Amino acid sequence: MKTLVSGIQPTGKLTLGNYLGAIKQFVALQNTLEEGDEFFVFIADLHAITIPQIPTELRNAVKSLAAVYLACGLNPEKITLFIQSEVTEHAELGYLMQTISYIGELERMTQYKDKMQKQTQGVSSALLTYPVLMAGDILLYNANFVPVGEDQKQHLELTRNLAERFNSRYSETFNVPNPLITKTGAKIMSLQDPTKKMSKSDPLEKSCIYLLDDEATIKRKIASAVTDSDGVISYDPVNKPGIANLLTILSATTLVPIDELVNKYKDANYSTFKADVAEAIVNELKPIQARYNELLKTQELDNVLNQGREKASYFARKTLTKVKRKMGILRK
Ligand code: TYM
């Protein structure tokens, strides 16, 4: 029996990076679950508010992400889908885990350092403790595996350290979770600067494909993706990061291995190749977008989220009680 946990922040518009690095992997994993396995997938709204958000936009983004998850193929009969803040044990375990984490180790997190630099309105203390909340999310369900993109690896390492620290301080309690990172697609790069991650917070719209971009926009963005001038399609992330990124996108989208693609396109020019990449993305996203628009009109989202909250709460309460007892903060 195994347990998987993962979440996505409802901030900005989801990108092709979120899809290929995380959601597409979730969908594949849900189909490998066996009797007794659990897979918790949530909307990380408590993480989103570590940087300032506009409340009405956040509320819409939460609903939109729920619809995206289902539209991409997550099946609520197989996985448990819920909103993080509705299972209040997340915040509580996050706090308890803060008592065993060190400021120094949090200040070393690269995402904290990056995000801190971008803050214009002051850095919240929650931005610093963000990875501890994330550790709580994972440990609350005693996860064995956490499917994520490569950028979350360091946070997973911290989670593993905190699990081990808790176990040695208070006795064996938590599994030490392992990240699950896809071979292809774990780090989709910006279309305009392929040495940087594709990120939903990038102000340059054409650096990202958004999951809800229409066909013409996708074609335009791929056509204007930065490449190089040597005209050869080969996989060389160091010297040809733009072409390598497009090969990665095409491979992760179609599940055709990169070496087969390189062989297929060995005599092609960049514009033919780019047109095929754009077409593959459109073919992948179009049905998702159609389902997304349907789902937003139905009651299904609320029903799924209510059910998910109940089931996640049941597991979360059990772990939290155990943790509190071990820490000496339960009366009996
Ligand atoms: P977030 O919301 O930034 O991203 C969601 C998922 O998408 C992956 N991802 C990418 N994968 C490939 N290429 C990219 N360019 C790319 N950009 C993003 C991320 O690695 C992630 O898997 N802290 C997390 C949310 C979170 C979480 C958790 C995840 C909160 N608690 C517990 C797992 C378990 C985050 O900000 O992801």
Short mmCIF file of C-alpha atoms and ligand atoms in Angstrom, two decimals:
data_model
loop_
_atom_site.label_atom_id
_atom_site.label_comp_id
_atom_site.label_asym_id
_atom_site.label_seq_id
_atom_site.Cartn_x
_atom_site.Cartn_y
_atom_site.Cartn_z
CA MET A 1 0.00 0.00 0.00
CA LYS A 2 1.30 3.41 -0.88
CA THR A 3 0.23 7.02 -0.50
CA LEU A 4 0.93 9.86 -2.93
CA VAL A 5 0.44 13.56 -2.28
CA SER A 6 0.84 16.61 -4.47
CA GLY A 7 -0.51 20.12 -4.86
CA ILE A 8 -0.44 23.13 -7.15
CA GLN A 9 -0.79 26.78 -6.21
CA PRO A 10 -3.81 28.62 -7.60
CA THR A 11 -1.78 31.62 -8.67
CA GLY A 12 -1.77 33.08 -12.15
CA LYS A 13 -2.64 30.94 -15.11
CA LEU A 14 -1.35 27.37 -15.19
CA THR A 15 1.39 26.77 -17.74
CA LEU A 16 2.38 23.92 -19.98
CA GLY A 17 5.21 23.40 -17.45
CA ASN A 18 2.70 22.72 -14.66
CA TYR A 19 0.87 20.34 -16.96
CA LEU A 20 3.83 18.36 -18.30
CA GLY A 21 5.85 18.39 -15.05
CA ALA A 22 2.97 17.67 -12.70
CA ILE A 23 -0.62 17.15 -13.86
CA LYS A 24 0.06 14.81 -16.77
CA GLN A 25 2.15 12.74 -14.39
CA PHE A 26 -0.69 12.70 -11.80
CA VAL A 27 -3.08 11.35 -14.43
CA ALA A 28 -0.66 8.60 -15.43
CA LEU A 29 -0.04 7.72 -11.78
CA GLN A 30 -3.71 7.53 -10.86
CA ASN A 31 -4.01 4.71 -13.37
CA THR A 32 -1.33 2.68 -11.60
CA LEU A 33 -3.01 2.81 -8.18
CA GLU A 34 -3.85 -0.50 -6.55
CA GLU A 35 -6.38 -1.49 -3.89
CA GLY A 36 -5.58 0.35 -0.66
CA ASP A 37 -3.38 3.03 -2.27
CA GLU A 38 -4.30 6.68 -1.72
CA PHE A 39 -3.51 9.71 -3.87
CA PHE A 40 -4.26 13.15 -2.42
CA VAL A 41 -4.22 16.05 -4.88
CA PHE A 42 -4.95 19.52 -3.59
CA ILE A 43 -5.22 23.19 -4.43
CA ALA A 44 -2.51 24.91 -2.41
CA ASP A 45 -4.33 28.13 -1.54
CA LEU A 46 -2.50 28.57 1.78
CA HIS A 47 0.72 28.60 -0.20
CA ALA A 48 -0.65 31.13 -2.67
CA ILE A 49 -1.25 33.71 0.08
CA THR A 50 2.42 33.76 1.08
CA ILE A 51 2.61 36.51 -1.52
CA PRO A 52 -0.09 39.21 -1.79
CA GLN A 53 -3.20 38.09 -3.71
CA ILE A 54 -6.37 39.86 -4.78
CA PRO A 55 -9.10 37.94 -2.88
CA THR A 56 -11.68 37.78 -5.70
CA GLU A 57 -9.03 36.62 -8.15
CA LEU A 58 -7.78 33.99 -5.74
CA ARG A 59 -11.31 32.64 -5.25
CA ASN A 60 -11.71 32.30 -9.02
CA ALA A 61 -8.28 30.75 -9.40
CA VAL A 62 -9.15 28.05 -6.85
CA LYS A 63 -12.27 27.10 -8.79
CA SER A 64 -10.41 27.26 -12.07
CA LEU A 65 -7.67 24.94 -10.81
CA ALA A 66 -10.26 22.43 -9.59
CA ALA A 67 -11.77 22.43 -13.10
CA VAL A 68 -8.33 22.11 -14.71
CA TYR A 69 -7.46 19.07 -12.59
CA LEU A 70 -10.64 17.28 -13.63
CA ALA A 71 -10.48 18.45 -17.24
CA CYS A 72 -6.96 17.05 -17.53
CA GLY A 73 -8.31 13.64 -16.57
CA LEU A 74 -8.00 13.30 -12.81
CA ASN A 75 -10.75 10.97 -11.71
CA PRO A 76 -12.34 11.68 -8.30
CA GLU A 77 -13.19 7.99 -7.98
CA LYS A 78 -9.48 7.24 -7.91
CA ILE A 79 -7.92 10.27 -6.24
CA THR A 80 -8.93 12.63 -3.45
CA LEU A 81 -9.19 16.22 -4.66
CA PHE A 82 -9.58 19.04 -2.14
CA ILE A 83 -8.75 22.61 -1.20
CA GLN A 84 -5.85 22.86 1.26
CA SER A 85 -7.38 25.54 3.50
CA GLU A 86 -10.56 23.48 3.95
CA VAL A 87 -8.59 20.80 5.77
CA THR A 88 -7.41 22.94 8.64
CA GLU A 89 -4.95 20.30 9.87
CA HIS A 90 -2.57 21.52 7.12
CA ALA A 91 -2.03 24.83 8.87
CA GLU A 92 -1.81 23.15 12.24
CA LEU A 93 0.79 20.56 11.25
CA GLY A 94 2.65 23.30 9.36
CA TYR A 95 2.97 25.18 12.65
CA LEU A 96 4.03 22.11 14.60
CA MET A 97 6.72 21.36 12.01
CA GLN A 98 8.01 24.93 12.35
CA THR A 99 9.01 24.06 15.90
CA ILE A 100 11.57 21.58 14.57
CA SER A 101 12.80 23.56 11.56
CA TYR A 102 15.66 26.03 11.59
CA ILE A 103 15.65 29.55 10.17
CA GLY A 104 19.05 28.89 8.56
CA GLU A 105 17.84 25.93 6.52
CA LEU A 106 14.79 27.89 5.34
CA GLU A 107 16.88 30.90 4.33
CA ARG A 108 18.91 28.60 2.10
CA MET A 109 15.90 27.57 -0.03
CA THR A 110 16.46 28.86 -3.56
CA GLN A 111 12.77 29.51 -4.24
CA TYR A 112 12.60 31.67 -1.12
CA LYS A 113 15.64 33.64 -2.25
CA ASP A 114 14.16 34.14 -5.75
CA LYS A 115 10.71 35.11 -4.54
CA MET A 116 12.07 37.37 -1.83
CA GLN A 117 13.94 39.41 -4.41
CA LYS A 118 10.77 39.92 -6.44
CA GLN A 119 8.75 41.23 -3.48
CA THR A 120 8.07 44.94 -3.59
CA GLN A 121 5.69 45.14 -0.63
CA GLY A 122 7.82 43.48 2.03
CA VAL A 123 8.54 39.80 2.55
CA SER A 124 6.00 37.94 4.69
CA SER A 125 7.28 35.54 7.32
CA ALA A 126 5.01 32.94 5.67
CA LEU A 127 7.21 33.11 2.56
CA LEU A 128 10.11 31.92 4.69
CA THR A 129 8.13 29.13 6.36
CA TYR A 130 6.45 28.09 3.09
CA PRO A 131 8.52 24.88 2.70
CA VAL A 132 7.60 23.84 6.24
CA LEU A 133 3.90 24.14 5.39
CA MET A 134 4.68 22.04 2.32
CA ALA A 135 6.39 19.43 4.47
CA GLY A 136 3.26 19.39 6.64
CA ASP A 137 1.08 18.84 3.54
CA ILE A 138 3.05 15.75 2.68
CA LEU A 139 3.59 14.31 6.17
CA LEU A 140 -0.07 14.82 7.12
CA TYR A 141 -0.94 11.89 4.84
CA ASN A 142 2.24 9.96 5.60
CA ALA A 143 3.08 10.01 1.90
CA ASN A 144 5.55 7.63 0.34
CA PHE A 145 5.74 9.48 -2.98
CA VAL A 146 5.37 13.07 -4.09
CA PRO A 147 5.06 13.67 -7.84
CA VAL A 148 6.50 17.11 -8.64
CA GLY A 149 8.59 19.02 -11.17
CA GLU A 150 12.30 19.45 -10.63
CA ASP A 151 11.97 22.89 -9.02
CA GLN A 152 10.38 21.28 -5.93
CA LYS A 153 13.28 18.88 -5.31
CA GLN A 154 14.90 21.06 -2.66
CA HIS A 155 11.60 21.42 -0.78
CA LEU A 156 11.25 17.64 -0.84
CA GLU A 157 14.75 17.29 0.57
CA LEU A 158 13.75 19.55 3.46
CA THR A 159 10.59 17.50 3.97
CA ARG A 160 12.69 14.36 4.23
CA ASN A 161 14.99 16.03 6.75
CA LEU A 162 12.07 17.21 8.87
CA ALA A 163 10.47 13.75 8.80
CA GLU A 164 13.71 12.17 9.97
CA ARG A 165 14.25 14.86 12.61
CA PHE A 166 10.75 14.38 13.99
CA ASN A 167 11.15 10.60 14.02
CA SER A 168 14.41 10.76 15.91
CA ARG A 169 13.20 13.39 18.38
CA TYR A 170 9.76 11.92 19.13
CA SER A 171 9.96 8.28 17.87
CA GLU A 172 9.12 6.74 14.52
CA THR A 173 6.06 8.52 13.10
CA PHE A 174 6.48 9.57 9.49
CA ASN A 175 7.50 7.81 6.29
CA VAL A 176 10.40 9.61 4.66
CA PRO A 177 8.80 10.55 1.31
CA ASN A 178 10.42 10.25 -2.11
CA PRO A 179 9.98 12.72 -4.93
CA LEU A 180 8.66 11.33 -8.22
CA ILE A 181 10.07 13.39 -11.05
CA THR A 182 9.29 12.59 -14.70
CA LYS A 183 12.19 11.75 -16.98
CA THR A 184 11.00 14.15 -19.68
CA GLY A 185 9.12 17.30 -18.82
CA ALA A 186 10.29 17.83 -15.23
CA LYS A 187 11.66 21.23 -16.18
CA ILE A 188 10.02 22.98 -19.09
CA MET A 189 11.90 26.17 -19.92
CA SER A 190 10.76 29.65 -20.90
CA LEU A 191 10.13 30.05 -24.64
CA GLN A 192 11.87 33.41 -24.61
CA ASP A 193 14.81 32.54 -22.36
CA PRO A 194 15.31 28.77 -22.48
CA THR A 195 17.88 28.91 -19.67
CA LYS A 196 15.07 29.91 -17.26
CA LYS A 197 12.14 27.81 -16.04
CA MET A 198 8.74 28.44 -17.66
CA SER A 199 6.93 30.13 -14.81
CA LYS A 200 3.38 31.38 -14.31
CA SER A 201 4.77 34.44 -12.58
CA ASP A 202 6.83 35.46 -15.62
CA PRO A 203 5.51 38.88 -16.74
CA LEU A 204 6.41 38.12 -20.37
CA GLU A 205 3.27 36.37 -21.71
CA LYS A 206 5.01 34.85 -24.71
CA SER A 207 7.53 33.05 -22.51
CA CYS A 208 4.75 30.65 -21.46
CA ILE A 209 2.08 28.52 -23.05
CA TYR A 210 -0.92 28.72 -20.75
CA LEU A 211 -3.22 25.72 -20.53
CA LEU A 212 -6.13 27.86 -21.65
CA ASP A 213 -4.37 29.57 -24.57
CA ASP A 214 -6.27 29.27 -27.86
CA GLU A 215 -4.88 27.64 -30.97
CA ALA A 216 -3.71 30.85 -32.67
CA THR A 217 -1.92 32.02 -29.52
CA ILE A 218 -0.14 28.69 -29.09
CA LYS A 219 1.02 28.73 -32.72
CA ARG A 220 2.22 32.31 -32.43
CA LYS A 221 4.12 31.69 -29.19
CA ILE A 222 5.84 28.54 -30.49
CA ALA A 223 6.71 30.27 -33.78
CA SER A 224 8.41 33.06 -31.84
CA ALA A 225 10.22 30.74 -29.40
CA VAL A 226 13.90 31.62 -29.15
CA THR A 227 16.18 29.04 -30.80
CA ASP A 228 19.61 29.42 -32.44
CA SER A 229 21.01 29.96 -35.89
CA ASP A 230 22.68 26.67 -36.73
CA GLY A 231 19.58 25.07 -38.23
CA VAL A 232 20.16 21.55 -36.86
CA ILE A 233 17.60 19.75 -34.71
CA SER A 234 19.57 17.92 -32.04
CA TYR A 235 19.21 17.54 -28.29
CA ASP A 236 21.88 19.68 -26.63
CA PRO A 237 20.48 21.57 -23.61
CA VAL A 238 23.76 23.43 -23.02
CA ASN A 239 24.51 24.74 -26.50
CA LYS A 240 21.02 24.59 -28.00
CA PRO A 241 18.66 25.17 -25.06
CA GLY A 242 15.79 26.48 -27.20
CA ILE A 243 15.65 23.47 -29.53
CA ALA A 244 16.24 21.11 -26.58
CA ASN A 245 13.27 22.67 -24.80
CA LEU A 246 11.00 22.28 -27.83
CA LEU A 247 12.11 18.65 -28.20
CA THR A 248 11.34 18.10 -24.52
CA ILE A 249 7.92 19.69 -24.89
CA LEU A 250 7.12 17.57 -27.95
CA SER A 251 8.37 14.39 -26.30
CA ALA A 252 6.55 14.99 -23.00
CA THR A 253 3.35 15.86 -24.88
CA THR A 254 3.32 12.97 -27.34
CA LEU A 255 5.31 10.45 -25.23
CA VAL A 256 7.61 9.80 -28.21
CA PRO A 257 11.21 9.49 -26.92
CA ILE A 258 13.54 12.39 -27.71
CA ASP A 259 16.00 10.31 -29.76
CA GLU A 260 13.17 9.17 -32.04
CA LEU A 261 12.14 12.78 -32.53
CA VAL A 262 15.70 13.84 -33.31
CA ASN A 263 15.84 11.14 -35.91
CA LYS A 264 12.47 12.08 -37.38
CA TYR A 265 13.41 15.76 -37.72
CA LYS A 266 17.04 15.35 -38.76
CA ASP A 267 16.40 16.85 -42.21
CA ALA A 268 13.62 19.24 -41.19
CA ASN A 269 13.95 23.00 -40.83
CA TYR A 270 13.04 24.88 -37.66
CA SER A 271 9.76 26.22 -38.96
CA THR A 272 8.42 22.76 -39.90
CA PHE A 273 9.54 21.43 -36.54
CA LYS A 274 7.97 24.33 -34.66
CA ALA A 275 4.70 23.89 -36.55
CA ASP A 276 4.60 20.24 -35.43
CA VAL A 277 5.36 21.18 -31.83
CA ALA A 278 2.54 23.72 -31.87
CA GLU A 279 0.14 21.22 -33.42
CA ALA A 280 0.96 18.58 -30.81
CA ILE A 281 0.29 21.07 -28.01
CA VAL A 282 -2.99 22.18 -29.58
CA ASN A 283 -4.10 18.54 -29.99
CA GLU A 284 -3.31 17.88 -26.34
CA LEU A 285 -4.90 21.02 -24.91
CA LYS A 286 -8.03 21.41 -27.05
CA PRO A 287 -10.04 18.57 -25.48
CA ILE A 288 -8.89 19.69 -22.01
CA GLN A 289 -10.14 23.21 -22.70
CA ALA A 290 -13.50 21.92 -23.93
CA ARG A 291 -13.98 19.83 -20.76
CA TYR A 292 -12.81 22.74 -18.61
CA ASN A 293 -15.47 25.06 -20.04
CA GLU A 294 -18.15 22.43 -19.51
CA LEU A 295 -17.11 21.72 -15.92
CA LEU A 296 -17.27 25.37 -14.91
CA LYS A 297 -20.99 25.34 -15.71
CA THR A 298 -21.85 22.30 -13.59
CA GLN A 299 -22.28 21.49 -9.90
CA GLU A 300 -19.75 18.70 -10.23
CA LEU A 301 -16.81 20.75 -8.95
CA ASP A 302 -18.43 21.54 -5.62
CA ASN A 303 -19.53 17.96 -5.12
CA VAL A 304 -16.04 16.62 -5.81
CA LEU A 305 -14.40 19.21 -3.55
CA ASN A 306 -16.84 18.52 -0.69
CA GLN A 307 -16.25 14.80 -0.91
CA GLY A 308 -12.50 15.32 -1.12
CA ARG A 309 -12.47 17.56 1.95
CA GLU A 310 -14.29 14.90 4.01
CA LYS A 311 -11.97 12.11 3.02
CA ALA A 312 -8.75 14.12 3.38
CA SER A 313 -9.89 15.43 6.79
CA TYR A 314 -10.38 11.89 8.05
CA PHE A 315 -6.75 10.97 7.27
CA ALA A 316 -5.39 14.34 8.38
CA ARG A 317 -7.11 14.22 11.79
CA LYS A 318 -5.67 10.80 12.51
CA THR A 319 -2.09 11.91 11.80
CA LEU A 320 -2.42 15.18 13.65
CA THR A 321 -3.72 13.48 16.80
CA LYS A 322 -0.79 11.09 16.72
CA VAL A 323 1.70 13.93 16.23
CA LYS A 324 0.24 16.00 19.07
CA ARG A 325 0.26 13.05 21.41
CA LYS A 326 3.93 12.41 20.66
CA MET A 327 4.76 16.08 21.23
CA GLY A 328 2.96 16.13 24.56
CA ILE A 329 0.23 18.57 23.62
CA LEU A 330 -2.79 16.33 24.00
CA ARG A 331 -4.39 16.06 27.44
CA LYS A 332 -4.66 12.29 27.16
P1 TYM B 1 3.68 25.21 -8.20
O1 TYM B 1 2.26 25.61 -8.04
O2 TYM B 1 4.71 26.26 -8.42
O3 TYM B 1 3.80 24.18 -9.40
C1 TYM B 1 2.97 23.04 -9.49
C2 TYM B 1 3.73 21.86 -10.07
O4 TYM B 1 4.19 22.19 -11.38
C3 TYM B 1 5.59 21.93 -11.45
N1 TYM B 1 6.20 22.90 -12.37
C4 TYM B 1 6.93 22.58 -13.45
N2 TYM B 1 7.27 21.40 -13.97
C5 TYM B 1 8.01 21.40 -15.11
N3 TYM B 1 8.41 22.54 -15.73
C6 TYM B 1 8.09 23.75 -15.24
N4 TYM B 1 8.49 24.86 -15.86
C7 TYM B 1 7.31 23.81 -14.05
N5 TYM B 1 6.81 24.84 -13.31
C8 TYM B 1 6.14 24.26 -12.29
C9 TYM B 1 6.10 22.10 -10.02
O5 TYM B 1 7.32 21.43 -9.83
C10 TYM B 1 4.96 21.49 -9.24
O6 TYM B 1 5.06 20.09 -9.18
N6 TYM B 1 5.15 24.27 -3.55
C11 TYM B 1 4.42 23.71 -4.67
C12 TYM B 1 2.98 23.35 -4.32
C13 TYM B 1 2.86 22.47 -3.15
C14 TYM B 1 3.15 21.08 -3.10
C15 TYM B 1 2.86 20.69 -1.75
C16 TYM B 1 3.59 20.16 -4.03
C17 TYM B 1 2.45 22.86 -1.92
N7 TYM B 1 2.45 21.78 -1.06
C18 TYM B 1 3.02 19.36 -1.34
C19 TYM B 1 3.75 18.84 -3.62
C20 TYM B 1 3.47 18.45 -2.29
C21 TYM B 1 4.39 24.76 -5.77
O7 TYM B 1 4.52 25.92 -5.55
O8 TYM B 1 4.12 24.27 -6.99
#
